[in-house]
Each structure stands twice: as structure tokens, then as C-alpha cells.
PDB file of C-alpha atoms in Angstrom:
ATOM      1  CA  LEU A   1      42.467 140.821 -33.557  1.00  0.00           C
ATOM      2  CA  HIS A   2      45.448 142.681 -32.132  1.00  0.00           C
ATOM      3  CA  GLU A   3      48.025 145.179 -33.356  1.00  0.00           C
ATOM      4  CA  GLY A   4      50.084 142.401 -34.955  1.00  0.00           C
ATOM      5  CA  HIS A   5      47.131 141.529 -37.176  1.00  0.00           C
ATOM      6  CA  MET A   6      46.646 145.200 -38.004  1.00  0.00           C
ATOM      7  CA  GLU A   7      50.275 145.372 -39.166  1.00  0.00           C
ATOM      8  CA  LEU A   8      49.514 142.550 -41.607  1.00  0.00           C
ATOM      9  CA  VAL A   9      46.572 144.580 -42.925  1.00  0.00           C
ATOM     10  CA  ARG A  10      48.699 147.746 -43.189  1.00  0.00           C
ATOM     11  CA  GLN A  11      51.390 145.956 -45.149  1.00  0.00           C
ATOM     12  CA  ALA A  12      48.799 144.362 -47.427  1.00  0.00           C
ATOM     13  CA  ARG A  13      47.121 147.763 -47.910  1.00  0.00           C
ATOM     14  CA  ALA A  14      50.468 149.341 -48.888  1.00  0.00           C
ATOM     15  CA  GLU A  15      51.189 146.625 -51.459  1.00  0.00           C
ATOM     16  CA  ASN A  16      47.765 145.878 -52.979  1.00  0.00           C
ATOM     17  CA  ASP A  17      44.682 147.560 -54.428  1.00  0.00           C
ATOM     18  CA  VAL A  18      42.252 145.366 -52.495  1.00  0.00           C
ATOM     19  CA  VAL A  19      42.655 143.831 -49.041  1.00  0.00           C
ATOM     20  CA  ILE A  20      40.524 140.893 -47.934  1.00  0.00           C
ATOM     21  CA  CYS A  21      40.739 139.418 -44.448  1.00  0.00           C
ATOM     22  CA  SER A  22      39.198 136.273 -43.082  1.00  0.00           C
ATOM     23  CA  ILE A  23      38.039 135.740 -39.533  1.00  0.00           C
ATOM     24  CA  PHE A  24      37.557 132.082 -38.787  1.00  0.00           C
ATOM     25  CA  VAL A  25      38.383 130.128 -35.659  1.00  0.00           C
ATOM     26  CA  ASN A  26      39.262 126.809 -37.255  1.00  0.00           C
ATOM     27  CA  PRO A  27      38.039 123.891 -35.114  1.00  0.00           C
ATOM     28  CA  ILE A  28      40.126 121.251 -36.895  1.00  0.00           C
ATOM     29  CA  GLN A  29      43.418 122.813 -35.864  1.00  0.00           C
ATOM     30  CA  PHE A  30      42.590 122.524 -32.155  1.00  0.00           C
ATOM     31  CA  ASN A  31      43.416 119.175 -30.601  1.00  0.00           C
ATOM     32  CA  ASN A  32      42.096 120.455 -27.274  1.00  0.00           C
ATOM     33  CA  SER A  33      38.364 121.258 -27.273  1.00  0.00           C
ATOM     34  CA  ASN A  34      38.809 123.359 -24.121  1.00  0.00           C
ATOM     35  CA  ASP A  35      41.297 125.583 -25.963  1.00  0.00           C
ATOM     36  CA  LEU A  36      38.831 125.989 -28.845  1.00  0.00           C
ATOM     37  CA  GLU A  37      36.023 126.983 -26.458  1.00  0.00           C
ATOM     38  CA  LYS A  38      38.187 129.549 -24.670  1.00  0.00           C
ATOM     39  CA  TYR A  39      39.728 131.050 -27.811  1.00  0.00           C
ATOM     40  CA  PRO A  40      38.979 134.812 -27.784  1.00  0.00           C
ATOM     41  CA  ARG A  41      36.223 135.911 -30.155  1.00  0.00           C
ATOM     42  CA  THR A  42      35.577 139.662 -30.501  1.00  0.00           C
ATOM     43  CA  LEU A  43      33.896 139.994 -33.896  1.00  0.00           C
ATOM     44  CA  ASP A  44      32.380 143.489 -33.525  1.00  0.00           C
ATOM     45  CA  THR A  45      35.650 144.982 -32.277  1.00  0.00           C
ATOM     46  CA  ASP A  46      37.615 143.085 -34.942  1.00  0.00           C
ATOM     47  CA  LEU A  47      35.391 144.446 -37.713  1.00  0.00           C
ATOM     48  CA  GLU A  48      35.844 148.010 -36.449  1.00  0.00           C
ATOM     49  CA  LYS A  49      39.621 147.588 -36.383  1.00  0.00           C
ATOM     50  CA  LEU A  50      39.670 146.201 -39.926  1.00  0.00           C
ATOM     51  CA  LYS A  51      37.434 148.993 -41.172  1.00  0.00           C
ATOM     52  CA  SER A  52      39.696 151.634 -39.625  1.00  0.00           C
ATOM     53  CA  GLU A  53      42.698 150.116 -41.437  1.00  0.00           C
ATOM     54  CA  GLY A  54      40.992 150.166 -44.830  1.00  0.00           C
ATOM     55  CA  CYS A  55      40.244 146.477 -45.217  1.00  0.00           C
ATOM     56  CA  ASN A  56      37.945 146.198 -48.253  1.00  0.00           C
ATOM     57  CA  LEU A  57      36.224 142.915 -47.448  1.00  0.00           C
ATOM     58  CA  VAL A  58      36.007 140.573 -44.472  1.00  0.00           C
ATOM     59  CA  PHE A  59      35.167 136.923 -45.070  1.00  0.00           C
ATOM     60  CA  ILE A  60      33.547 135.373 -41.983  1.00  0.00           C
ATOM     61  CA  PRO A  61      32.489 131.849 -42.910  1.00  0.00           C
ATOM     62  CA  SER A  62      30.683 129.475 -40.599  1.00  0.00           C
ATOM     63  CA  VAL A  63      32.137 126.072 -39.755  1.00  0.00           C
ATOM     64  CA  LYS A  64      29.408 124.505 -41.930  1.00  0.00           C
ATOM     65  CA  GLU A  65      30.451 126.676 -44.889  1.00  0.00           C
ATOM     66  CA  MET A  66      34.097 125.714 -44.546  1.00  0.00           C
ATOM     67  CA  TYR A  67      33.430 122.067 -43.731  1.00  0.00           C
ATOM     68  CA  PRO A  68      30.101 120.901 -45.188  1.00  0.00           C
ATOM     69  CA  ASP A  69      31.582 117.399 -44.934  1.00  0.00           C
ATOM     70  CA  GLU A  70      34.352 115.898 -42.821  1.00  0.00           C
ATOM     71  CA  PRO A  71      37.652 117.081 -44.378  1.00  0.00           C
ATOM     72  CA  GLN A  72      39.533 114.272 -46.102  1.00  0.00           C
ATOM     73  CA  ASP A  73      42.523 116.398 -47.109  1.00  0.00           C
ATOM     74  CA  ASP A  74      45.811 114.874 -46.027  1.00  0.00           C
ATOM     75  CA  TYR A  75      49.252 116.426 -46.183  1.00  0.00           C
ATOM     76  CA  ASP A  76      52.725 115.208 -45.396  1.00  0.00           C
ATOM     77  CA  PHE A  77      54.962 118.027 -44.244  1.00  0.00           C
ATOM     78  CA  GLY A  78      57.601 115.572 -43.097  1.00  0.00           C
ATOM     79  CA  ARG A  79      59.582 116.361 -39.985  1.00  0.00           C
ATOM     80  CA  LEU A  80      58.339 119.974 -40.082  1.00  0.00           C
ATOM     81  CA  GLU A  81      54.973 119.008 -38.587  1.00  0.00           C
ATOM     82  CA  HIS A  82      56.390 116.742 -35.858  1.00  0.00           C
ATOM     83  CA  VAL A  83      58.906 119.007 -34.126  1.00  0.00           C
ATOM     84  CA  LEU A  84      58.565 122.080 -31.916  1.00  0.00           C
ATOM     85  CA  GLU A  85      54.869 122.963 -31.570  1.00  0.00           C
ATOM     86  CA  GLY A  86      53.821 120.087 -33.829  1.00  0.00           C
ATOM     87  CA  LYS A  87      55.272 117.578 -31.373  1.00  0.00           C
ATOM     88  CA  PHE A  88      52.744 118.709 -28.754  1.00  0.00           C
ATOM     89  CA  ARG A  89      49.780 119.411 -31.038  1.00  0.00           C
ATOM     90  CA  PRO A  90      49.248 116.393 -33.301  1.00  0.00           C
ATOM     91  CA  GLY A  91      47.101 117.238 -36.313  1.00  0.00           C
ATOM     92  CA  HIS A  92      47.388 120.990 -35.751  1.00  0.00           C
ATOM     93  CA  PHE A  93      49.305 121.738 -38.945  1.00  0.00           C
ATOM     94  CA  ARG A  94      47.048 119.491 -41.018  1.00  0.00           C
ATOM     95  CA  GLY A  95      44.148 121.610 -39.753  1.00  0.00           C
ATOM     96  CA  VAL A  96      46.019 124.788 -40.657  1.00  0.00           C
ATOM     97  CA  ALA A  97      46.805 123.472 -44.147  1.00  0.00           C
ATOM     98  CA  VAL A  98      43.226 122.353 -44.798  1.00  0.00           C
ATOM     99  CA  VAL A  99      41.703 125.705 -43.883  1.00  0.00           C
ATOM    100  CA  VAL A 100      44.384 127.820 -45.584  1.00  0.00           C
ATOM    101  CA  LYS A 101      44.021 125.905 -48.850  1.00  0.00           C
ATOM    102  CA  ARG A 102      40.230 126.251 -48.690  1.00  0.00           C
ATOM    103  CA  LEU A 103      40.483 129.978 -47.957  1.00  0.00           C
ATOM    104  CA  PHE A 104      42.924 130.415 -50.847  1.00  0.00           C
ATOM    105  CA  ASN A 105      40.562 128.525 -53.188  1.00  0.00           C
ATOM    106  CA  ILE A 106      37.645 130.735 -52.157  1.00  0.00           C
ATOM    107  CA  VAL A 107      39.365 134.134 -52.076  1.00  0.00           C
ATOM    108  CA  ARG A 108      42.018 133.511 -54.776  1.00  0.00           C
ATOM    109  CA  PRO A 109      44.556 136.009 -53.405  1.00  0.00           C
ATOM    110  CA  HIS A 110      47.671 137.092 -55.295  1.00  0.00           C
ATOM    111  CA  ARG A 111      49.484 137.542 -51.982  1.00  0.00           C
ATOM    112  CA  ALA A 112      48.791 136.300 -48.454  1.00  0.00           C
ATOM    113  CA  TYR A 113      50.335 137.884 -45.361  1.00  0.00           C
ATOM    114  CA  PHE A 114      51.371 135.809 -42.354  1.00  0.00           C
ATOM    115  CA  GLY A 115      53.222 136.839 -39.218  1.00  0.00           C
ATOM    116  CA  GLU A 116      56.604 135.390 -38.383  1.00  0.00           C
ATOM    117  CA  LYS A 117      55.442 134.911 -34.780  1.00  0.00           C
ATOM    118  CA  ASP A 118      53.989 131.575 -35.846  1.00  0.00           C
ATOM    119  CA  PHE A 119      57.195 130.662 -37.675  1.00  0.00           C
ATOM    120  CA  GLN A 120      56.539 126.933 -37.919  1.00  0.00           C
ATOM    121  CA  GLN A 121      53.042 127.591 -39.261  1.00  0.00           C
ATOM    122  CA  LEU A 122      54.524 130.020 -41.792  1.00  0.00           C
ATOM    123  CA  GLN A 123      56.897 127.294 -43.012  1.00  0.00           C
ATOM    124  CA  VAL A 124      54.030 124.801 -43.277  1.00  0.00           C
ATOM    125  CA  ILE A 125      52.010 127.272 -45.350  1.00  0.00           C
ATOM    126  CA  LYS A 126      54.986 127.964 -47.644  1.00  0.00           C
ATOM    127  CA  LYS A 127      55.415 124.218 -48.125  1.00  0.00           C
ATOM    128  CA  LEU A 128      51.674 123.779 -48.769  1.00  0.00           C
ATOM    129  CA  VAL A 129      51.781 126.440 -51.504  1.00  0.00           C
ATOM    130  CA  LYS A 130      54.747 124.713 -53.119  1.00  0.00           C
ATOM    131  CA  MET A 131      53.323 121.168 -52.803  1.00  0.00           C
ATOM    132  CA  GLU A 132      49.921 122.164 -54.184  1.00  0.00           C
ATOM    133  CA  ASN A 133      51.342 124.599 -56.758  1.00  0.00           C
ATOM    134  CA  LEU A 134      49.003 127.328 -55.502  1.00  0.00           C
ATOM    135  CA  PRO A 135      49.227 130.655 -57.382  1.00  0.00           C
ATOM    136  CA  VAL A 136      49.797 132.833 -54.304  1.00  0.00           C
ATOM    137  CA  THR A 137      52.858 134.581 -52.922  1.00  0.00           C
ATOM    138  CA  ILE A 138      53.303 134.153 -49.184  1.00  0.00           C
ATOM    139  CA  VAL A 139      54.524 137.377 -47.594  1.00  0.00           C
ATOM    140  CA  PRO A 140      56.171 136.917 -44.169  1.00  0.00           C
ATOM    141  CA  CYS A 141      55.691 139.869 -41.809  1.00  0.00           C
ATOM    142  CA  PRO A 142      57.795 140.719 -38.733  1.00  0.00           C
ATOM    143  CA  ILE A 143      56.663 139.904 -35.211  1.00  0.00           C
ATOM    144  CA  VAL A 144      54.894 142.759 -33.446  1.00  0.00           C
ATOM    145  CA  ARG A 145      55.649 142.950 -29.733  1.00  0.00           C
ATOM    146  CA  GLU A 146      54.210 144.559 -26.637  1.00  0.00           C
ATOM    147  CA  PRO A 147      56.409 147.292 -25.085  1.00  0.00           C
ATOM    148  CA  ASP A 148      57.849 144.693 -22.672  1.00  0.00           C
ATOM    149  CA  GLY A 149      58.846 142.373 -25.528  1.00  0.00           C
ATOM    150  CA  LEU A 150      56.038 139.797 -25.393  1.00  0.00           C
ATOM    151  CA  ALA A 151      54.914 138.841 -28.899  1.00  0.00           C
ATOM    152  CA  MET A 152      51.328 139.945 -29.508  1.00  0.00           C
ATOM    153  CA  SER A 153      48.931 137.021 -29.549  1.00  0.00           C
ATOM    154  CA  SER A 154      45.181 136.576 -29.318  1.00  0.00           C
ATOM    155  CA  ARG A 155      45.810 134.217 -26.409  1.00  0.00           C
ATOM    156  CA  ASN A 156      47.683 136.816 -24.311  1.00  0.00           C
ATOM    157  CA  VAL A 157      44.337 137.938 -22.861  1.00  0.00           C
ATOM    158  CA  ARG A 158      44.062 134.497 -21.238  1.00  0.00           C
ATOM    159  CA  LEU A 159      47.242 134.970 -19.193  1.00  0.00           C
ATOM    160  CA  ASP A 160      46.640 135.730 -15.530  1.00  0.00           C
ATOM    161  CA  PRO A 161      48.584 138.753 -14.193  1.00  0.00           C
ATOM    162  CA  ARG A 162      51.355 136.596 -12.734  1.00  0.00           C
ATOM    163  CA  ALA A 163      51.908 134.634 -15.964  1.00  0.00           C
ATOM    164  CA  ARG A 164      51.631 137.816 -18.045  1.00  0.00           C
ATOM    165  CA  GLY A 165      54.354 139.407 -15.911  1.00  0.00           C
ATOM    166  CA  LYS A 166      56.658 136.415 -16.429  1.00  0.00           C
ATOM    167  CA  ALA A 167      56.027 135.862 -20.148  1.00  0.00           C
ATOM    168  CA  PRO A 168      58.396 138.583 -21.472  1.00  0.00           C
ATOM    169  CA  PHE A 169      61.269 136.849 -19.648  1.00  0.00           C
ATOM    170  CA  ILE A 170      61.481 134.287 -22.462  1.00  0.00           C
ATOM    171  CA  PHE A 171      62.109 136.984 -25.092  1.00  0.00           C
ATOM    172  CA  ARG A 172      64.622 138.819 -22.860  1.00  0.00           C
ATOM    173  CA  THR A 173      66.465 135.549 -22.230  1.00  0.00           C
ATOM    174  CA  LEU A 174      66.595 134.676 -25.924  1.00  0.00           C
ATOM    175  CA  ASN A 175      67.992 138.139 -26.665  1.00  0.00           C
ATOM    176  CA  LEU A 176      70.737 137.635 -24.088  1.00  0.00           C
TER     177      LEU A 176
END
């Protein structure tokens, strides 16, 4: 977890009596097994961060708990899932929808906080809530950036120094 995640927790803490977070690296949203293997996992540090921000409960399910059987859930998000990131990651947003719906059914939140950094994912989740008539309000939260403008991401730690130095150029260019 990074500072962007902590901002989600802070906003949830300010607007709710109880804050529940889930930590689950969802295998069915990875279409590249190498990416899944290399995804950063820092559970002890993550738990300390959540505790320091006043998170009341952390749900850390196993893959077997979330998927005792092969998921059969199927969703049609139309063009939304086939453009931008979806064009290059087939099945990714289905995996996101499956796990988010299952987490919502388990936790039963009144509100759920998602960062605008993953804007397409945010739109998919909003559409899922509408399609499935789920009783949860999706709260979009602003992107949190590094001092040089790079959006905070769990995957930033995988950038080598050269790539990390170049990455903020995209944000600077978009601002221009």
C-alpha cells in the first residue's frame, strides 16, 4: 500500500464510523502470470500503515476463500472494457468486477472508495453497481502523486531508475 491508498482510508475515516479495507491480489484480473508473480506484496507493512490511519478491520482472504470454485460470473461492460487498458488486457475488467462484487457481498459497505488513477476501472465499478443494483455508493477519490508528478502506484517499485526518471514526463506532457 502507498500514500494514495492511505488517502482513500483517510477520506473513508472522515466520512464513516467504521472503515474496512481489503488486501487481496486478485489472480483473475491478471492476464499475465509473470505480472501476478511480481506484483508487490508487503502485508506486514501494509497492516501497520492501515492501523496508523485508524482502519477498523482488514479483510485478507485467500484465493481459495474468494474462489472456492472457478468463477462463472460474466459481465458485459460494452465498449468500456475493450478500449484503453482493456484493449491490451483482455478479461482484466471481468476479473475486477468479479472480485469487487464478491467483496461487496461479503463486507456489505455503504460506501466504497476508489482512486481516480484507475479511471477506467472506476467507471467499470460504477457500471457494475448500477447493472447489479448493488446498495453501495462509489466514492471517487483524487489521484495522489509523487513530488515529481508520477501517480502513486504499487507497481512503481518495479521501475528501474532510468524508467522511473522518465515516467513523470507523461504527466508533464499531458499538463502542457
